Short mmCIF file of C-alpha atoms and ligand atoms in Angstrom, two decimals:
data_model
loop_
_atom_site.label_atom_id
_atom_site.label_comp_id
_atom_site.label_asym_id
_atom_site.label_seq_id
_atom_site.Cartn_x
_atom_site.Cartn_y
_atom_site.Cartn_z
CA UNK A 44 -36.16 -5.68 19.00
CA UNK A 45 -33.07 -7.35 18.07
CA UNK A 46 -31.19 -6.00 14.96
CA UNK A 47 -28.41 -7.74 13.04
CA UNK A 48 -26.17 -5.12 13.46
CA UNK A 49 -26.90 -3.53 16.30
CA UNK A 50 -23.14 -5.94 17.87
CA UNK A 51 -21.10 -4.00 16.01
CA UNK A 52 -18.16 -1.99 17.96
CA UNK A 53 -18.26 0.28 13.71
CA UNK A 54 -20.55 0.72 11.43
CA UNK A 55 -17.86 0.75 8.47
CA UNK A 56 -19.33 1.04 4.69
CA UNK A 57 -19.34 -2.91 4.60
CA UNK A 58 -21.62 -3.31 7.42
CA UNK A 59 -24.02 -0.66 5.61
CA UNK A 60 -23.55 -3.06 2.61
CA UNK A 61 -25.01 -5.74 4.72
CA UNK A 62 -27.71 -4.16 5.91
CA UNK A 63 -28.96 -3.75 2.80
CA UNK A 64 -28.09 -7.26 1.98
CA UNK A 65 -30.16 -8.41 5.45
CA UNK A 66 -33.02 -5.86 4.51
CA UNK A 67 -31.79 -4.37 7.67
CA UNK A 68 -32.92 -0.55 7.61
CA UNK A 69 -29.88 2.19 7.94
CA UNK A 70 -30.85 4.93 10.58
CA UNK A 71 -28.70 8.29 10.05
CA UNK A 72 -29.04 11.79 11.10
CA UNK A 73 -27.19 14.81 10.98
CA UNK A 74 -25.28 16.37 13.73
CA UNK A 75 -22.86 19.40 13.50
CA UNK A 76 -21.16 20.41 17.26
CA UNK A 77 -19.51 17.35 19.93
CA UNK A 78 -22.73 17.61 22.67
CA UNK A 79 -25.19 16.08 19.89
CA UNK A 80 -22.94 13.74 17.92
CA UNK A 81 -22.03 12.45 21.62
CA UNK A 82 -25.27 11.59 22.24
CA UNK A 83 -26.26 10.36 18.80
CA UNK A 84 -23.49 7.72 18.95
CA UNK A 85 -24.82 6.45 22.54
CA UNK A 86 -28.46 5.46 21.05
CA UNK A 87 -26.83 3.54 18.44
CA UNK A 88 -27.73 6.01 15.70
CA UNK A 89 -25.81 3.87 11.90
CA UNK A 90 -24.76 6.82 10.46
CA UNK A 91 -24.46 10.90 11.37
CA UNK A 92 -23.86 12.99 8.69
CA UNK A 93 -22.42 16.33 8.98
CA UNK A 94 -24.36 17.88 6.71
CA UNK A 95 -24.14 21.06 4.85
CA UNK A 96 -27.43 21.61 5.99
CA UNK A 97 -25.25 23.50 9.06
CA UNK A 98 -25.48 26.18 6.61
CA UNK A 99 -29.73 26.96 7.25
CA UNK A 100 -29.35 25.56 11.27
CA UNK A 101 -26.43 26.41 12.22
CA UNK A 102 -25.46 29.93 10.71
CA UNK A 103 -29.07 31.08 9.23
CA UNK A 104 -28.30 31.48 5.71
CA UNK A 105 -30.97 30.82 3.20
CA UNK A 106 -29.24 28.13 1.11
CA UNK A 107 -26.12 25.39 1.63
CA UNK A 108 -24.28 27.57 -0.80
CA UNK A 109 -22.54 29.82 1.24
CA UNK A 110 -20.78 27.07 3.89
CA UNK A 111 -16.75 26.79 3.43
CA UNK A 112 -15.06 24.14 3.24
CA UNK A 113 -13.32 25.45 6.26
CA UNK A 114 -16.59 25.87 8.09
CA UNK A 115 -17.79 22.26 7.56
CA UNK A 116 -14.10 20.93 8.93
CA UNK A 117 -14.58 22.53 12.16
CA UNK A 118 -18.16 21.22 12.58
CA UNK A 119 -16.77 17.44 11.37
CA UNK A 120 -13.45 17.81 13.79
CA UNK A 121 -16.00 18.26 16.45
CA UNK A 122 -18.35 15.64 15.53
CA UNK A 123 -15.93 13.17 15.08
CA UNK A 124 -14.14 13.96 18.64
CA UNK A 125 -17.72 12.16 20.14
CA UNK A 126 -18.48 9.34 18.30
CA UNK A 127 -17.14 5.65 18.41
CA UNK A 128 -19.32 3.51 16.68
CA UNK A 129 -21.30 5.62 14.01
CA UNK A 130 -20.15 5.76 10.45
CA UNK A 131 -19.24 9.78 9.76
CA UNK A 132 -20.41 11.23 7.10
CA UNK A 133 -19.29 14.82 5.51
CA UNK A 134 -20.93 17.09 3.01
CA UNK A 135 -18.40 18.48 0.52
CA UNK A 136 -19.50 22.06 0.28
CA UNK A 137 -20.60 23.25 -2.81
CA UNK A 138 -17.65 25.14 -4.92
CA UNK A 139 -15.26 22.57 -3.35
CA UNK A 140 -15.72 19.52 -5.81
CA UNK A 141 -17.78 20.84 -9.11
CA UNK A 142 -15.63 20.82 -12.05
CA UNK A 143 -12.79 20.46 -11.35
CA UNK A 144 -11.73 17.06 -10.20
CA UNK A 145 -8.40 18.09 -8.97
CA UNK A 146 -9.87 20.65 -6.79
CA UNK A 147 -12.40 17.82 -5.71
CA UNK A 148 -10.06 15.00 -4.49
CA UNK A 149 -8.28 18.10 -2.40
CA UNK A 150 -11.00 19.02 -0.66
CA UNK A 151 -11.70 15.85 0.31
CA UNK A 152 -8.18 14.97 1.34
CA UNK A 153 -8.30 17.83 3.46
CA UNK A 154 -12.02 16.54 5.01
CA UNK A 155 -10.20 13.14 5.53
CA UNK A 156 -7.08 14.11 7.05
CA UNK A 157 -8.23 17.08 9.36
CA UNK A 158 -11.24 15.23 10.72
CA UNK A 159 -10.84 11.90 10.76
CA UNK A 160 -14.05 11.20 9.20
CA UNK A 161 -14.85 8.28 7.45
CA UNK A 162 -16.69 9.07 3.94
CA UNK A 163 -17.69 12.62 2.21
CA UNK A 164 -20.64 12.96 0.06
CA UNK A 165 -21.34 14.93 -2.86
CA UNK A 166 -24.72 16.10 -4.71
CA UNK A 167 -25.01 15.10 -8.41
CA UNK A 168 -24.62 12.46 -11.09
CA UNK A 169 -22.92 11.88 -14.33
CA UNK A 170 -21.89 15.81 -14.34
CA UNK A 171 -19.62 15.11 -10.84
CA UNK A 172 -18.41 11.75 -12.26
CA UNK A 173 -15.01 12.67 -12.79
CA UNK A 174 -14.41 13.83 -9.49
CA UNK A 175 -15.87 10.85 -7.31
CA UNK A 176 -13.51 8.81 -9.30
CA UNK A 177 -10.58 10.93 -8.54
CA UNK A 178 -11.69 10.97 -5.14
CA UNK A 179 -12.18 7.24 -5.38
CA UNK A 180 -8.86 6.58 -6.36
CA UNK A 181 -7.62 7.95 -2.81
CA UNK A 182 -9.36 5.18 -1.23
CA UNK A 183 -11.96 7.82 0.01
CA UNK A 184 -15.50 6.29 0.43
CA UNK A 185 -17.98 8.71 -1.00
CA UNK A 186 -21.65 8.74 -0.92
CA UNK A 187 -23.60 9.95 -3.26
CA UNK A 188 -26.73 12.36 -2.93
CA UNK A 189 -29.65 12.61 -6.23
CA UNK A 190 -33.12 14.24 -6.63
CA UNK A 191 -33.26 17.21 -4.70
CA UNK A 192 -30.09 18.82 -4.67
CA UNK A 193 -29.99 21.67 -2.51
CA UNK A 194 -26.73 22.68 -3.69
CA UNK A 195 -28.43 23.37 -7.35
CA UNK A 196 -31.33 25.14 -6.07
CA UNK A 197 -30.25 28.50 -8.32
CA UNK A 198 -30.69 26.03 -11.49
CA UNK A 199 -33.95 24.70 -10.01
CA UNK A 200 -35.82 27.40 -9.07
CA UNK A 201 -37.54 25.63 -6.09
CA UNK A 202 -37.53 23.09 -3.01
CA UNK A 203 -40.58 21.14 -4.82
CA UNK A 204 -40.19 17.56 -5.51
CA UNK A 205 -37.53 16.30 -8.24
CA UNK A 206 -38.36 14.24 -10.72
CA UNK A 207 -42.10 13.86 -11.70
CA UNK A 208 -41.68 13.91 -15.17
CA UNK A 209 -40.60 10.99 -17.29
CA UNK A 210 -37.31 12.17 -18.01
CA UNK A 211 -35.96 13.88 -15.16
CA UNK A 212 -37.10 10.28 -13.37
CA UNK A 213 -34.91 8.14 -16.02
CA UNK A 214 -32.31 10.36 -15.99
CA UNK A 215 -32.27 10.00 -12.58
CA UNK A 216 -32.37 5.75 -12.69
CA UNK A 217 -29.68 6.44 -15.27
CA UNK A 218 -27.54 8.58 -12.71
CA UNK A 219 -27.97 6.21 -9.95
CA UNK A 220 -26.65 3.46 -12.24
CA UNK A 221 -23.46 5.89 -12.50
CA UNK A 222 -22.74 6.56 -8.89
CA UNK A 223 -22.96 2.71 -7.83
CA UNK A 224 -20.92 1.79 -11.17
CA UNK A 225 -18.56 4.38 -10.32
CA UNK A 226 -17.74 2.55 -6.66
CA UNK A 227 -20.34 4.87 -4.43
CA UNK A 228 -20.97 2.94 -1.38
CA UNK A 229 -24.51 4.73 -0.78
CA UNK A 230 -26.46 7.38 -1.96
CA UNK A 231 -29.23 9.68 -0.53
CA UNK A 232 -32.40 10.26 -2.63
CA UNK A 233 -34.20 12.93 -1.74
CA UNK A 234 -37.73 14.21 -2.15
CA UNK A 235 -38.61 12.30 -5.35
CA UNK A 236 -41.90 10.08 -5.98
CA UNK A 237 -41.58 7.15 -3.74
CA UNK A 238 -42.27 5.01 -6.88
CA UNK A 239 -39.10 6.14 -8.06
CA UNK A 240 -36.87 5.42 -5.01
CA UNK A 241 -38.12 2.00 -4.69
CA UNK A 242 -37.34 1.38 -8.20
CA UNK A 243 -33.63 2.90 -8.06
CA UNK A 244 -33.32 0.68 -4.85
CA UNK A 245 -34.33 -2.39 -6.03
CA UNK A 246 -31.82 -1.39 -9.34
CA UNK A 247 -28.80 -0.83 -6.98
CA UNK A 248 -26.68 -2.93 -5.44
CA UNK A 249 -25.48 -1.13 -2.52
CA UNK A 250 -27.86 1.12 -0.04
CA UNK A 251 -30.03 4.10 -0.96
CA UNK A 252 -31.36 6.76 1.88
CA UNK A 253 -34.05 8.52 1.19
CA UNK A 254 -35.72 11.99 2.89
CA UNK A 255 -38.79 12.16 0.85
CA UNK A 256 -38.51 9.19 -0.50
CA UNK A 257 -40.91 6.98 0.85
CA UNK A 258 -40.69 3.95 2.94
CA UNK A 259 -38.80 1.48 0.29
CA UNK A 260 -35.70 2.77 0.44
CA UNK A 261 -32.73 0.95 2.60
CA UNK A 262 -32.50 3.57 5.37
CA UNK A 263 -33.91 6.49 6.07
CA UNK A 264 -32.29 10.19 7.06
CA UNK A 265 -33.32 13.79 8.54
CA UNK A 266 -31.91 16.55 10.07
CA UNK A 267 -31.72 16.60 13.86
CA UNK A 268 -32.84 20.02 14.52
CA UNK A 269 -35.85 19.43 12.21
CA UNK A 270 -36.60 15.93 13.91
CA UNK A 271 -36.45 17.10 17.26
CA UNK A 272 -38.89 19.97 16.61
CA UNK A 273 -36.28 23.08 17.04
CA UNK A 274 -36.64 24.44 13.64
CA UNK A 275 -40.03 25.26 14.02
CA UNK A 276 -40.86 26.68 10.79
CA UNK A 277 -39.77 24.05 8.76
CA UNK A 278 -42.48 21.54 7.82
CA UNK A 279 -41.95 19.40 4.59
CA UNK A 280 -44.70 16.70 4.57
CA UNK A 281 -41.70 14.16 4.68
CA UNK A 282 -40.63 15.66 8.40
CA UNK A 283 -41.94 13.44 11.56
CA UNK A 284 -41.27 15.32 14.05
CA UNK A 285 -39.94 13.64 17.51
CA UNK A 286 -39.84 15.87 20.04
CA UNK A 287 -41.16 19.46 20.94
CA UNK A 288 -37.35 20.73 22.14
CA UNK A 289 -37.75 23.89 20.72
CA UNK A 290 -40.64 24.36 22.98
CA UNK A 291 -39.18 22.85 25.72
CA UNK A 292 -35.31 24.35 25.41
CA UNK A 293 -38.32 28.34 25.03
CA UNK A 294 -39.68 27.08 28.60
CA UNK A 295 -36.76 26.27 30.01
CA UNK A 296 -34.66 29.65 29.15
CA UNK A 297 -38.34 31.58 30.38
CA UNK A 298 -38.31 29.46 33.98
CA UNK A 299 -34.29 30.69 34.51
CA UNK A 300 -34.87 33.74 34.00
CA UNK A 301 -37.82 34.26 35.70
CA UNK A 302 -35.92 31.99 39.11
CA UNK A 303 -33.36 34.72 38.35
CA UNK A 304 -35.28 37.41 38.57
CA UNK A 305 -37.02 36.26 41.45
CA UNK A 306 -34.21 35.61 43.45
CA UNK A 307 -35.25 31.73 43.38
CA UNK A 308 -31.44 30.65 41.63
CA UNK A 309 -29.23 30.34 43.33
CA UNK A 310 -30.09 28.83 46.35
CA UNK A 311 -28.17 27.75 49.50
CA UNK A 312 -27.39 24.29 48.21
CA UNK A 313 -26.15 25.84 44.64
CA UNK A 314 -23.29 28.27 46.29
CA UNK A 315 -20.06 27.31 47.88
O1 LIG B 475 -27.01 18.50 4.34
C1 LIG B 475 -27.82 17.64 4.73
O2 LIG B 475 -28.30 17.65 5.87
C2 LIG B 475 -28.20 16.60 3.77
C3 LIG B 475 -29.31 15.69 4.16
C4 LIG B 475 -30.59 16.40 4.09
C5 LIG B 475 -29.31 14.45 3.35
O3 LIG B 475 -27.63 16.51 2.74
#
């Protein structure tokens, strides 16, 4: 199948704008090391966020909390290094851009200029307002992320889905107005009622993602480890799973070692 914007040599934050405008659908994942990214950008992937996510798949931790900022510029430096065409994505990590909007616009300078990304994002609504317009103001694209947060999760209590009730969902509608008013280019929504995302989408002018969000949202995201079936504990009813690599990368690891304990690698062709 033929897709409008599939020509493109960059998927810049204008072309995402026309997607949305062609009811195109915007395809993103996350990717964290050079290997991945490299071959994300070959299949034509939109958009590859380098999430804070890398927090749980990369280095284990329970929650995004702990990832530096420092942390998430190495895994965006690398990221960056292998793609071409994809539009780059970077989490600011939490403690880098909450309440203090001075503080905010500094961490993302430092995103912008030691990567070479093209956009940060940042979880939250009216509370971060002040500091995507600071950040704004540096001619930084930033994305914005509502619903579940995961970067609140000590104030929620709980992965379960965000707003249910009447007013967490307006408040949310009311937040989304925000962010787009504010000069957001896109925002994730994730795991709310899909009722709800369709509704914010069809309120907002420019693109909303959605991971648990149902199908009427402008593009969809997840994260590559849990797509491709490595993090094998992880099963959200939102997560299709494409791929049994974790499986496959356990078989693979069992077969060398068992060809090197049988003497079966190397073999004459694989020695100089
Ligand atoms: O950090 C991340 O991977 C994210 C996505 C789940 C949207 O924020």
């Amino acid at each position: 199948m033929a897709y409008l914007q599939t020509d493109v040599t960059k998927v810049t934050t204008r072309v995402l704008q026309n997607m949305k405008l062609h009811g195109e659908k915007i395809a993103m994942l996350t990717a964290y090391d050079y290997s991945m990214a490299k071959l994300l950008d070959s299949t034509k992937i939109d958009v590859v966020l380098v999430g804070d996510s890398a927090a749980n798949v990369m280095e284990g931790h329970k929650t995004t909390l702990p990832i530096t900022l420092d942390e998430m510029i190495v895994y965006a430096t690398s990221v960056v290094r292998a793609i071409d065409r994809a539009l780059v994505v970077v989490d600011m990590p939490f403690g880098t851009y909450q309440g203090n909007s001075k503080q905010a616009l500094a961490s993302a300078i430092r995103i912008m200029k030691e990567t070479g990304a093209d956009a940060v994002k940042l979880e939250g609504g009216e509370e971060v307002l002040e500091s995507i317009c600071r950040i704004l103001t540096a001619g930084i694209p930033v994305m914005g992320h509502l619903g579940l947060t995961p970067q609140s999760i000590n104030k929620f209590g709980t992965y379960a889905v965000r707003a249910t009730e009447e007013d967490e969902a307006e408040r949310l509608i009311h937040d989304a107005h925000v962010l787009e008013q504010a000069g957001c280019f896109a925002m994730v929504l994730e795991k709310i009622p899909a009722k709800l995302a369709e509704r914010v989408t069809r309120e907002v002018k420019i693109p909303t993602i959605g991971i648990g969000a149902g199908a009427a949202v402008d593009g969809q995201v997840l994260v590559l480890q849990d797509m491709l079936g490595i993090t094998q504990q992880f099963k959200p009813r939102y997560l299709r799973t494409y791929g049994t690599f974790g499986d496959d990368i356990a078989n693979a690891v069992r077969q060398y070692i068992s060809d090197v304990k049988q003497r079966n690698f190397p073999n004459e062709k694989e020695q100089y």
